[in-house]
Structures are given as C-alpha cells and as structure tokens.
Short mmCIF file of C-alpha atoms in Angstrom, two decimals:
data_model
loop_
_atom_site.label_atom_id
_atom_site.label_comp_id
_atom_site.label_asym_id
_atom_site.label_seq_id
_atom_site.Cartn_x
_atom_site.Cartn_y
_atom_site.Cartn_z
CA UNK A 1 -37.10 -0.12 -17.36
CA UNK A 2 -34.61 2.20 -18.89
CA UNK A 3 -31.66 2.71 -16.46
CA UNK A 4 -30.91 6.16 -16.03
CA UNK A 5 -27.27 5.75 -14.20
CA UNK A 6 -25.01 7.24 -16.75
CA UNK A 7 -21.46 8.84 -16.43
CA UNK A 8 -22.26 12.43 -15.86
CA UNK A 9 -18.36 13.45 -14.35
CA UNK A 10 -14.43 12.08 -14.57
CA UNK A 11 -12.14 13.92 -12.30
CA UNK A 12 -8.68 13.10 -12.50
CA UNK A 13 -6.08 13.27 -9.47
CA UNK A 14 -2.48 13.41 -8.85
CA UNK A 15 -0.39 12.37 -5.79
CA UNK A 16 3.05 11.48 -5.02
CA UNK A 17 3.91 8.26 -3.44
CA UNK A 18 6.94 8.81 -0.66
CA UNK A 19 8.79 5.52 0.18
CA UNK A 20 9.04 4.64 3.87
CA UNK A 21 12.60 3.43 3.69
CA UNK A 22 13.85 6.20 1.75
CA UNK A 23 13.39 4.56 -1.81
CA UNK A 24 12.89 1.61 -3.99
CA UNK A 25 15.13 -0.14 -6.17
CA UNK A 26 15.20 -2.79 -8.46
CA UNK A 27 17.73 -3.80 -11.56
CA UNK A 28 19.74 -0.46 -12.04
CA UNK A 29 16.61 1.63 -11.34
CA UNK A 30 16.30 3.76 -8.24
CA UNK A 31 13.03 6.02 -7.23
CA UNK A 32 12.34 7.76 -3.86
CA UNK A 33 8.36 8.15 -4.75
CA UNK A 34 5.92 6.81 -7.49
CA UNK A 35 3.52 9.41 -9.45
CA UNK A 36 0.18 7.99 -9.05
CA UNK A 37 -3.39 8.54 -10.75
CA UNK A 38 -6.48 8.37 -9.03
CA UNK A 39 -9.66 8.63 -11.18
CA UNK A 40 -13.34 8.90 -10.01
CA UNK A 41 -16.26 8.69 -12.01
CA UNK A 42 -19.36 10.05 -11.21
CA UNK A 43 -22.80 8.83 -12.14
CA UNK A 44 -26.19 10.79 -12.29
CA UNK A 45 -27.44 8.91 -9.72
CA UNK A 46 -24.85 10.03 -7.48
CA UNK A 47 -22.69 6.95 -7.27
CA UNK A 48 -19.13 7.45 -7.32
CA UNK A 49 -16.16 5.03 -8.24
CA UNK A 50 -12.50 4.84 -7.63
CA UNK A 51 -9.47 3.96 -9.87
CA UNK A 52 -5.80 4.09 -9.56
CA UNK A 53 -2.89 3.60 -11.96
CA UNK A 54 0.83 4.38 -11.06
CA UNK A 55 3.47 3.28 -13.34
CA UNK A 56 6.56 1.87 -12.18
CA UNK A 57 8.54 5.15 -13.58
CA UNK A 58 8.63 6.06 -16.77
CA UNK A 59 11.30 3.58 -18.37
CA UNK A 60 10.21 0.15 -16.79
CA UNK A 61 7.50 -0.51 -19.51
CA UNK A 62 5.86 1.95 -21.93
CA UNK A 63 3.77 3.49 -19.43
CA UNK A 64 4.56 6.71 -17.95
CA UNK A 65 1.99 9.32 -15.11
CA UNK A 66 1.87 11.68 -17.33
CA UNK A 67 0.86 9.48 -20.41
CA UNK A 68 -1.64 7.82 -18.13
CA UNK A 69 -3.28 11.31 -17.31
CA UNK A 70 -2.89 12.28 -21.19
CA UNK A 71 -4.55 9.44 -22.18
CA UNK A 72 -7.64 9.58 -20.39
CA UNK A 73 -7.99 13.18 -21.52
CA UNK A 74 -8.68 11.73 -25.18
CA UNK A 75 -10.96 8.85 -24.14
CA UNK A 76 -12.88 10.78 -21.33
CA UNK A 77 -15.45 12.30 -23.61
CA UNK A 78 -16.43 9.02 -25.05
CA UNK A 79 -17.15 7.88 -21.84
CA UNK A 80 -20.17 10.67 -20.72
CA UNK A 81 -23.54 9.46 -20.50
CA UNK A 82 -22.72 5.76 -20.82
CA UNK A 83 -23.71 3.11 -18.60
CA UNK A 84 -20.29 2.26 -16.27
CA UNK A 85 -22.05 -1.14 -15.31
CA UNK A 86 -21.80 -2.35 -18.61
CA UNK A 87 -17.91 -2.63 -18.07
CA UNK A 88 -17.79 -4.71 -21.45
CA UNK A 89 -18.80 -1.42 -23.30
CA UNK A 90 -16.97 0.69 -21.55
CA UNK A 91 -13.55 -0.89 -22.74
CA UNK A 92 -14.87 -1.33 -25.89
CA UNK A 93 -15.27 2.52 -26.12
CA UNK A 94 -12.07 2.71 -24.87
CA UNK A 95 -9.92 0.44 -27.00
CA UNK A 96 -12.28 2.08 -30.02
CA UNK A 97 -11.08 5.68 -28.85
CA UNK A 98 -7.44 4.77 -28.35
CA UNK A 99 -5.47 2.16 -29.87
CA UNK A 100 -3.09 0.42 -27.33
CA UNK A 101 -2.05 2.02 -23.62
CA UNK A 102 -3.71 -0.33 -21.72
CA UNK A 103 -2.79 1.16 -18.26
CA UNK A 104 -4.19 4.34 -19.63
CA UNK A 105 -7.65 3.00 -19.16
CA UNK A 106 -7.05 0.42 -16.28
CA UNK A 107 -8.29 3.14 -13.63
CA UNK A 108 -11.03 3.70 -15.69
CA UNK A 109 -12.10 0.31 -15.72
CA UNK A 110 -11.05 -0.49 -11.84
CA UNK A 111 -13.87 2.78 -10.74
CA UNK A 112 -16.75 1.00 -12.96
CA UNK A 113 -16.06 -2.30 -11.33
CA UNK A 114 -16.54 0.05 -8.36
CA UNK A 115 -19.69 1.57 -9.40
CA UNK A 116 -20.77 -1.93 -10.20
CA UNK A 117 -20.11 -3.47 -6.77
CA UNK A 118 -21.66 -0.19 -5.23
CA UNK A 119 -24.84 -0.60 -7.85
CA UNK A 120 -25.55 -4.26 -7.11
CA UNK A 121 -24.61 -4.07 -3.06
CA UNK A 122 -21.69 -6.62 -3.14
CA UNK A 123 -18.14 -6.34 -3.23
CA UNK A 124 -16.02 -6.80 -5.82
CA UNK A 125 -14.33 -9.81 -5.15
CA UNK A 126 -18.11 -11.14 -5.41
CA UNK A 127 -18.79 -10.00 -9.05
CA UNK A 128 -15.05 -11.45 -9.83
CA UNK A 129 -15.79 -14.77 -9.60
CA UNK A 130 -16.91 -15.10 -5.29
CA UNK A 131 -14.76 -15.31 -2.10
CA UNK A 132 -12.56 -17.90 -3.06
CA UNK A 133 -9.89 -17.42 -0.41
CA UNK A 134 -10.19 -15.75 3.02
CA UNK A 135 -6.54 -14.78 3.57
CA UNK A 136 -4.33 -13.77 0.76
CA UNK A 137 -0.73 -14.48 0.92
CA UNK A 138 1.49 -11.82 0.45
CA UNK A 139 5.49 -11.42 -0.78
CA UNK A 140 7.90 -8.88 0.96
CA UNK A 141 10.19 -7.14 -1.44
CA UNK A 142 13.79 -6.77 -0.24
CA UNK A 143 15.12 -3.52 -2.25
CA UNK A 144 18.63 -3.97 -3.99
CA UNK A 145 21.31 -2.75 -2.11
CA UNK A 146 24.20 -3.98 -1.02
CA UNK A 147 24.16 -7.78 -0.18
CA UNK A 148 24.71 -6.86 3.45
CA UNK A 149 21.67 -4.81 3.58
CA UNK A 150 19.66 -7.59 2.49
CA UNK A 151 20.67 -10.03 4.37
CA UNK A 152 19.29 -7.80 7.53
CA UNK A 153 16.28 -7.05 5.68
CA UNK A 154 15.38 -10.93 5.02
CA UNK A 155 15.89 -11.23 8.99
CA UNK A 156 13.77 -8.48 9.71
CA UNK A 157 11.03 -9.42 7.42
CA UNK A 158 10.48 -12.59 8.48
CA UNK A 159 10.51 -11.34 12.11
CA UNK A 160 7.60 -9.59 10.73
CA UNK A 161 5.48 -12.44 9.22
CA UNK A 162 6.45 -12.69 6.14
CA UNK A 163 7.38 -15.67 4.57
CA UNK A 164 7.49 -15.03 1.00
CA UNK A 165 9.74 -12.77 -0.73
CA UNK A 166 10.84 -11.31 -3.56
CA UNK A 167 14.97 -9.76 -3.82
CA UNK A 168 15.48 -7.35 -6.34
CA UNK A 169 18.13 -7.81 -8.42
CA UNK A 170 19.22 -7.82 -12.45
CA UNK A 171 22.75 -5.86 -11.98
CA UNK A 172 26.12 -6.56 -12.31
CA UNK A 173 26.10 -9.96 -12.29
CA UNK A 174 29.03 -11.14 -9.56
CA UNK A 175 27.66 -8.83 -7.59
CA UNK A 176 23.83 -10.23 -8.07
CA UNK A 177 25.41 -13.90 -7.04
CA UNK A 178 26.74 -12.54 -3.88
CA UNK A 179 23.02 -10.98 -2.98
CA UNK A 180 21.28 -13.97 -3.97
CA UNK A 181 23.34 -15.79 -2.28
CA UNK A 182 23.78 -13.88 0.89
CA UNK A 183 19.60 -13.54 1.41
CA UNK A 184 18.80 -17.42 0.12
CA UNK A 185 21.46 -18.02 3.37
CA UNK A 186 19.16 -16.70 5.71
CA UNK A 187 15.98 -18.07 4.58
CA UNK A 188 13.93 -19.72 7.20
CA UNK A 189 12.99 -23.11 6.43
CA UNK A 190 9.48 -23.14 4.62
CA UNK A 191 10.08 -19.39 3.80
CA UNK A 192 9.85 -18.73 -0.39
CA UNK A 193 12.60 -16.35 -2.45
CA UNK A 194 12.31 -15.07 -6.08
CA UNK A 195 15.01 -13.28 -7.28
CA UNK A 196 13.28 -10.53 -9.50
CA UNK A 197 15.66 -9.51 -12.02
CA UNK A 198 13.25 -7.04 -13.54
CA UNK A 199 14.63 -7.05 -17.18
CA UNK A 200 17.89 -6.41 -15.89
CA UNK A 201 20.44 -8.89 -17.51
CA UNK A 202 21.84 -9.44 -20.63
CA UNK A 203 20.71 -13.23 -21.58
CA UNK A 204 24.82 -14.21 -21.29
CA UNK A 205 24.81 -12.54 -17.47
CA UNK A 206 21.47 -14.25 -16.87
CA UNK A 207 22.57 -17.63 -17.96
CA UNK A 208 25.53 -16.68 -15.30
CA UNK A 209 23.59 -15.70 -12.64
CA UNK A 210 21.27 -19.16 -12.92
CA UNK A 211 23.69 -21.42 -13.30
CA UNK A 212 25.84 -20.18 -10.30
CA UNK A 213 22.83 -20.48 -7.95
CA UNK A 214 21.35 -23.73 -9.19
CA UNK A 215 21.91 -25.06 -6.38
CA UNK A 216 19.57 -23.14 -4.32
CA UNK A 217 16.12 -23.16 -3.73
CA UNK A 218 14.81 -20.24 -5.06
CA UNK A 219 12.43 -18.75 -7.84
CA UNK A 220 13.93 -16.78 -11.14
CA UNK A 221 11.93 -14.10 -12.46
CA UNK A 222 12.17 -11.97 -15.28
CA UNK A 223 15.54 -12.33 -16.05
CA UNK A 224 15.91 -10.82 -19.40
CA UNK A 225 14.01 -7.73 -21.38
CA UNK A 226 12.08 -10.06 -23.95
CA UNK A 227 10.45 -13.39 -23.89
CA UNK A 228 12.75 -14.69 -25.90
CA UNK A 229 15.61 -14.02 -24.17
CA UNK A 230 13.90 -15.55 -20.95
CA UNK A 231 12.83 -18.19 -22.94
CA UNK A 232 16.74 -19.43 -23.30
CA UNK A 233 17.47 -18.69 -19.66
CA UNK A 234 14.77 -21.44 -18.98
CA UNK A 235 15.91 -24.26 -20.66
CA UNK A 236 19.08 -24.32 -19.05
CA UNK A 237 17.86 -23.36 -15.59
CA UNK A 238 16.52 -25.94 -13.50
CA UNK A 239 15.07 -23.39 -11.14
CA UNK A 240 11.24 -22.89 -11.29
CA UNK A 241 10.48 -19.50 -13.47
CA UNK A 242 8.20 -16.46 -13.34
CA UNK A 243 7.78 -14.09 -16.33
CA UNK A 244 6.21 -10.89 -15.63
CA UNK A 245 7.09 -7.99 -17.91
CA UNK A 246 7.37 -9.70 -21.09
CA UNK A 247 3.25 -11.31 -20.06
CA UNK A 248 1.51 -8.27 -21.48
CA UNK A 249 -1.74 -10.21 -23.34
CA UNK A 250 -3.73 -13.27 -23.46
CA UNK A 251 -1.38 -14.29 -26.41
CA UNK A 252 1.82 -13.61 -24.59
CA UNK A 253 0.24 -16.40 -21.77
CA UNK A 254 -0.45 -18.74 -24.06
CA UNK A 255 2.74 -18.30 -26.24
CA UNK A 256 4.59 -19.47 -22.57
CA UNK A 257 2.50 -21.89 -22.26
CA UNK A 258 2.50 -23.93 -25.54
CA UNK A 259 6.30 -23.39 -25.14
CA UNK A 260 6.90 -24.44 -21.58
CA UNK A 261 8.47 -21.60 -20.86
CA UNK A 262 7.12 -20.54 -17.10
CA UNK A 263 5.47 -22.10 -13.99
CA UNK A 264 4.14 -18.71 -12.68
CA UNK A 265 2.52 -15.77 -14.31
CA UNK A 266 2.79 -12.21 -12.85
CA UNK A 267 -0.33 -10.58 -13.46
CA UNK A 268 -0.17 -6.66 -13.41
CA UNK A 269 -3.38 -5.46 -13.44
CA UNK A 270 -2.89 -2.38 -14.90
CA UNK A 271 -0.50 -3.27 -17.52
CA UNK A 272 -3.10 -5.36 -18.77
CA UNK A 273 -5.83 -2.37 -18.97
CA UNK A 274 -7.78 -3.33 -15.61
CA UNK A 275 -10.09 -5.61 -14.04
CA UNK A 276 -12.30 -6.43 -16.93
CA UNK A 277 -8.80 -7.83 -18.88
CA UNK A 278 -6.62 -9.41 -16.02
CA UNK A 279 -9.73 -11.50 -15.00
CA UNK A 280 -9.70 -12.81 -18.37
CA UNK A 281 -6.45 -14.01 -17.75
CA UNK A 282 -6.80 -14.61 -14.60
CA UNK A 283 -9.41 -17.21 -15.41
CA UNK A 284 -7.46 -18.59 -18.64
CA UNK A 285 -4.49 -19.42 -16.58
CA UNK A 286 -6.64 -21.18 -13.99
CA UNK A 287 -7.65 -23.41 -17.14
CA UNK A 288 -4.57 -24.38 -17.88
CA UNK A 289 -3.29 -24.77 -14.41
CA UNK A 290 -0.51 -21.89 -14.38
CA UNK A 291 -0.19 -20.70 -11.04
CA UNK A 292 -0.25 -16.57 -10.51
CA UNK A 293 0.90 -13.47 -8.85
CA UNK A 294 -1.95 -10.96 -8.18
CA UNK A 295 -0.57 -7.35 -8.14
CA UNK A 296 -0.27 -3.64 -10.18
CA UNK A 297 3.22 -2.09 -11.46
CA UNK A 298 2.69 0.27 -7.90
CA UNK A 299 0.35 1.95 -6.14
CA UNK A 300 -1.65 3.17 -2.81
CA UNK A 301 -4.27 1.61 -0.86
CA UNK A 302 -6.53 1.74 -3.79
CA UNK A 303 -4.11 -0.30 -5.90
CA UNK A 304 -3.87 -2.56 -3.19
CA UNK A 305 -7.91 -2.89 -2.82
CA UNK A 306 -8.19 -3.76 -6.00
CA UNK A 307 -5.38 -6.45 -5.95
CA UNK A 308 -6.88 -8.15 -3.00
CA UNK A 309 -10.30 -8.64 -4.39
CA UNK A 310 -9.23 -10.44 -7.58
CA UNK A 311 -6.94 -12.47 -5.33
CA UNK A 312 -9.58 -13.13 -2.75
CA UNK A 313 -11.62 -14.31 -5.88
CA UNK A 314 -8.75 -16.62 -7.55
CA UNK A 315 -8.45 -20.10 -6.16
CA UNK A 316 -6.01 -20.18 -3.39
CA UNK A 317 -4.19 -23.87 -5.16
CA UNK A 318 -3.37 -21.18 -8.05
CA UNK A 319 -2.51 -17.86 -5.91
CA UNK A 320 1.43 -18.03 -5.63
CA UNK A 321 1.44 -14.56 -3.79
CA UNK A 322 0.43 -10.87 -3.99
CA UNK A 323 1.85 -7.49 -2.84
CA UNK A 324 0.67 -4.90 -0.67
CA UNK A 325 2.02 -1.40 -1.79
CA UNK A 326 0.87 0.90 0.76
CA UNK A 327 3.17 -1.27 3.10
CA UNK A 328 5.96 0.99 1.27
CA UNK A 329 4.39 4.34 1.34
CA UNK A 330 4.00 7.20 3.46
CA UNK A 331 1.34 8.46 1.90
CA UNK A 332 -2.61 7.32 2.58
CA UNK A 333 -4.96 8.01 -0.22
CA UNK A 334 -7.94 6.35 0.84
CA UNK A 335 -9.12 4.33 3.89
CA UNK A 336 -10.59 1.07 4.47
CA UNK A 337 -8.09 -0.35 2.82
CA UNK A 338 -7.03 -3.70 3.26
CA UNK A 339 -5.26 -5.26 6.29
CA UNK A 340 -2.41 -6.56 6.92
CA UNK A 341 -1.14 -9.34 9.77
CA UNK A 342 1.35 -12.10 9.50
CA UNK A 343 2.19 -12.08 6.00
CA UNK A 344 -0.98 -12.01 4.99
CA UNK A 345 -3.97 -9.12 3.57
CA UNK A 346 -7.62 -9.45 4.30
CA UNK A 347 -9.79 -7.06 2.16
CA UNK A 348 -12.83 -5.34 3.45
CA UNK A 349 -16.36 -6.75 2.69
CA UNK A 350 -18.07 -3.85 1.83
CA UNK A 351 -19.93 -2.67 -1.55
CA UNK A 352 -17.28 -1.85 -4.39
CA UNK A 353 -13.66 -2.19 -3.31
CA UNK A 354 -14.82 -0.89 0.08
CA UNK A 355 -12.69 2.23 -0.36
CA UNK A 356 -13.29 5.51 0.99
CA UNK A 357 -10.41 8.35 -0.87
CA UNK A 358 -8.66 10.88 1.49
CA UNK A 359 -9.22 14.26 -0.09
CA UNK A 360 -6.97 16.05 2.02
CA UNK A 361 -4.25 13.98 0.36
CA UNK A 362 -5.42 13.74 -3.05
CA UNK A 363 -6.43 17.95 -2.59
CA UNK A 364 -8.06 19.11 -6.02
CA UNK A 365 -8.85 17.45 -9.65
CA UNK A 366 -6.04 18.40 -12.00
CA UNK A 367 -8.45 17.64 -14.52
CA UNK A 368 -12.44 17.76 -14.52
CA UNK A 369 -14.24 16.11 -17.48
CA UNK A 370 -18.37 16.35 -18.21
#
C-alpha cells in the first residue's frame, strides 16, 4: 500500500528564552536569554511534529539562531513531499543538501521522530530503544559568579533535591580555585560536582586549576578548547573527566576512547544533528561502556522533551545525568512537558514527545515553507 503521508508544510518559529535568575554564565560568557528555533512539520495527513534547536550563543561552538534558521531555509525544499517516517532519508537529504551544520537540521530531525511516535501511537522513548529507566537523574547548574554566590546556590539547590551538579567555571584561574573550592565545601555527602570549564582555560591554567583541587572529589569537564589540549590535562589529573565540546562525531568518541582520554561523554543532541545521530552514539558508547550525559546546548520544554526520552531509553548503569532547561526560563513554549521532583524528570507517555506548543508564545511563523 503506497503511503500517502508526505511533508506538505515547514514553518519556522522564533522565541526568546528569558533567564529566571537574571542570566546565565559560564567561562567568560554571560547571556540574559537564549534565541531559540522551533520547527513544525506538517504532513498531508494532518500530522504535525515539533523540533527545537537553540544554540548556546553565537561564539560557544559554530552554531549560531540565525544560522540555524538560515540553514533550514536551503534544505527545506528538499524536504516537501517526502516521507518524515523514514528519518534515515530524511538526513540523508539533508546532509546531501548541506554539507556540515549539524544543529541546523537537528530540529528537523527531532519533529520527524515526532511524527513517527505520533504515526505508530507510541512515544518516543519507545522507538529509541524502550523505557529503560523510569526516573531520570538530573544535574543543577550553579552559574559563575562570585565564589560567595555559589556557595549559597549549592545550599539552596540541594534544599531543593538536587544532588548532582554542575559549577561553571573556566576563568581566571585563582579565582576558579577559590569557587571550586568554596562549592566542593558545601557538598552534601553523596551529592556529585563537575566543574564545567566550558573551553575556558588555557591548557597551562587548566593544569593549575586540576592540580590545586586534586584533592577533592569532584568531576573536570571540558577544560580546554580542543581535544588535545584536554587530552594533556588528563594525564596529569587524577580526577575523573568529561569532554563535551570537543565530542562532536562518532570519530571524536572513539578517538577518546582508544586514547583513554574520558570516563563520561556529554552528548548534545543538537550539536550532533538530532535524534537519528546522538542515538547512534548513544548506543556506541553503551558498547564500549562510556558512561553519558543526555542533554542539548539550551532550550525550552521541547528541548527538554526530547532529552528525557533518549534518557528514559539509555540504560540507567550508563546515564551519569541530564539537564532540564525550562527549569531556567521564564518562558513556556509548549506544555506537557516533562516533570520535575526531587532531582529528578519524568517524561510524559504520550504519542511523539507528548508535546503540545504554546502559540501565544511562539505567535507567528517567521518563515513558511511548501
């Protein structure tokens, strides 16, 4: 039987993520809202899917809103009248019409797995892999500031649940000893610290920084801009590492992995394109027993849907920790999104990422393609 559910629309939508606490910082970056991009796609048999892509600012990787909007202008014609359930085709079309910018088409990608859950009656986290975990752990970020400020904030957010974290840091060194320092003080025993770097040293200030907290029992992540770099940092570090920005292909992975070079992955789903490509991953690392964080460069409560089901489908022995971003944001984009209590999210069971978008937020397409 020829299927006749084909991609007859792709509207494109805009909206700015406020920060509840004012803003969000991390290395020597500072931003009081995220530009986000929310794609649906449109089938002729009325089914609709949902997408969302918001990069970090536009000089923490190459990504940028405005590039991911531009991009799916050029790929968005290739994409009419195919099949969105055939996900394999559609990125295949995709990496065929544009070389590179995988988070240009990772919204893309997230509203077919949509389509697809909505298609076959199940939710995502089904077609994933199954419900491999009913609870998925989640990390609080404590902002840079001052080390004062974090301090409280470590108090407060365990007071709220929460008992894994991740401080920003990757300034001026001295300064990043002091902070580390300061919120590893008031840990709660049990409770789990990464201090997130973000790029932000030099290798000499990173090799610093871990050697005058070695005694502590904490995560490092990121340290330094390229692999590389990090790559030094962790052979003189006895701390257990996480690489995240430098992690940007199936290659990357295994490149760490031959060389012993990280304990935990941070998996950004839409630095790596989507769904389709971080399961990939996703699965890979499972293989070869490298432990993961499940989460997106930002977003809103579709970000955050679509984080939860490939954690609720990722074994929970291998799940280090996810975020949840519309925990930081003012602004609602969609409902049912997932839930939050003790530290932990629970995502909805419905069809697709169980999503339902909040047009009076997202107001009207800034682009329209059929």
């Amino acid at each position: 039987m020829k299927n006749l559910n084909k991609i007859t629309c792709i509207k494109v939508y805009q909206v700015e993520l406020t920060m509840k606490e004012g803003h969000y910082s991390w290395s020597t970056q500072s931003f009081r809202s995220f530009d986000s991009t929310i794609v649906e796609i449109e089938t002729s048999e009325g089914i609709k899917g949902y997408g969302e892509v918001c990069p970090l600012g536009p000089s923490y990787l190459p990504a940028y809103a405005e590039g991911a909007r531009a991009g799916i202008e050029k790929i968005a014609e290739f994409l009419i009248g195919r099949d969105p359930a055939n996900i394999n085709e559609i990125n295949s079309i995709m990496d065929n019409a544009l070389k590179g910018h995988p988070y240009v088409k990772s919204a893309i990608d997230i509203a077919c797995w949509d389509i697809l859950g909505k298609i076959t009656n199940q939710p995502v986290f089904n077609l994933l892999g199954g419900k491999l975990q009913n609870k998925i752990k989640l990390f609080k970020v404590v902002s840079r500031d001052i080390p004062e400020i974090m301090q409280q904030k470590i108090i407060e957010y365990q007071d709220q649940g929460f008992k894994q974290f991740q401080m920003k840091v990757g300034a001026e060194p001295s300064v990043d000893i002091r902070r580390i320092r300061s919120v590893a003080e008031n840990l709660r025993p049990g409770n789990i610290l990464g201090a997130d770097a973000n790029c932000g040293w030099r290798q000499h200030d990173a090799i610093r920084v871990v050697k005058a907290v070695s005694d502590l029992d904490i995560y490092i992540e990121q340290p330094c801009p390229t692999y590389e770099e990090c790559s030094v940092v962790r052979k003189i570090s006895n701390l257990p590492f996480i690489l995240d920005e430098c992690m940007d292909s199936l290659q990357s992975v295994l490149r760490a992995w031959n060389d012993q070079s990280v304990d935990v992955i941070n998996l950004k789903i839409g630095r790596l394109g989507g769904l389709s490509k971080a399961k990939i991953i996703r699965d890979v690392c499972v293989g070869l027993g490298i432990s993961l964080t499940i989460e997106d460069t930002w977003g809103s409560q579709i970000a955050d849907a679509t984080i939860a089901h490939l954690a609720h489908s990722t074994p929970r022995e291998f799940h280090f920790q996810s975020s949840a971003f519309h925990e930081y944001t003012k602004v609602l984009t969609a409902q049912g999104q997932p839930t939050i209590e003790n530290g932990y999210m629970f995502c909805s069971n419905k069809n697709g990422l169980g999503i339902t978008p909040n047009f009076d937020v997202l107001g009207d397409p800034l682009s329209i393609f059929s």
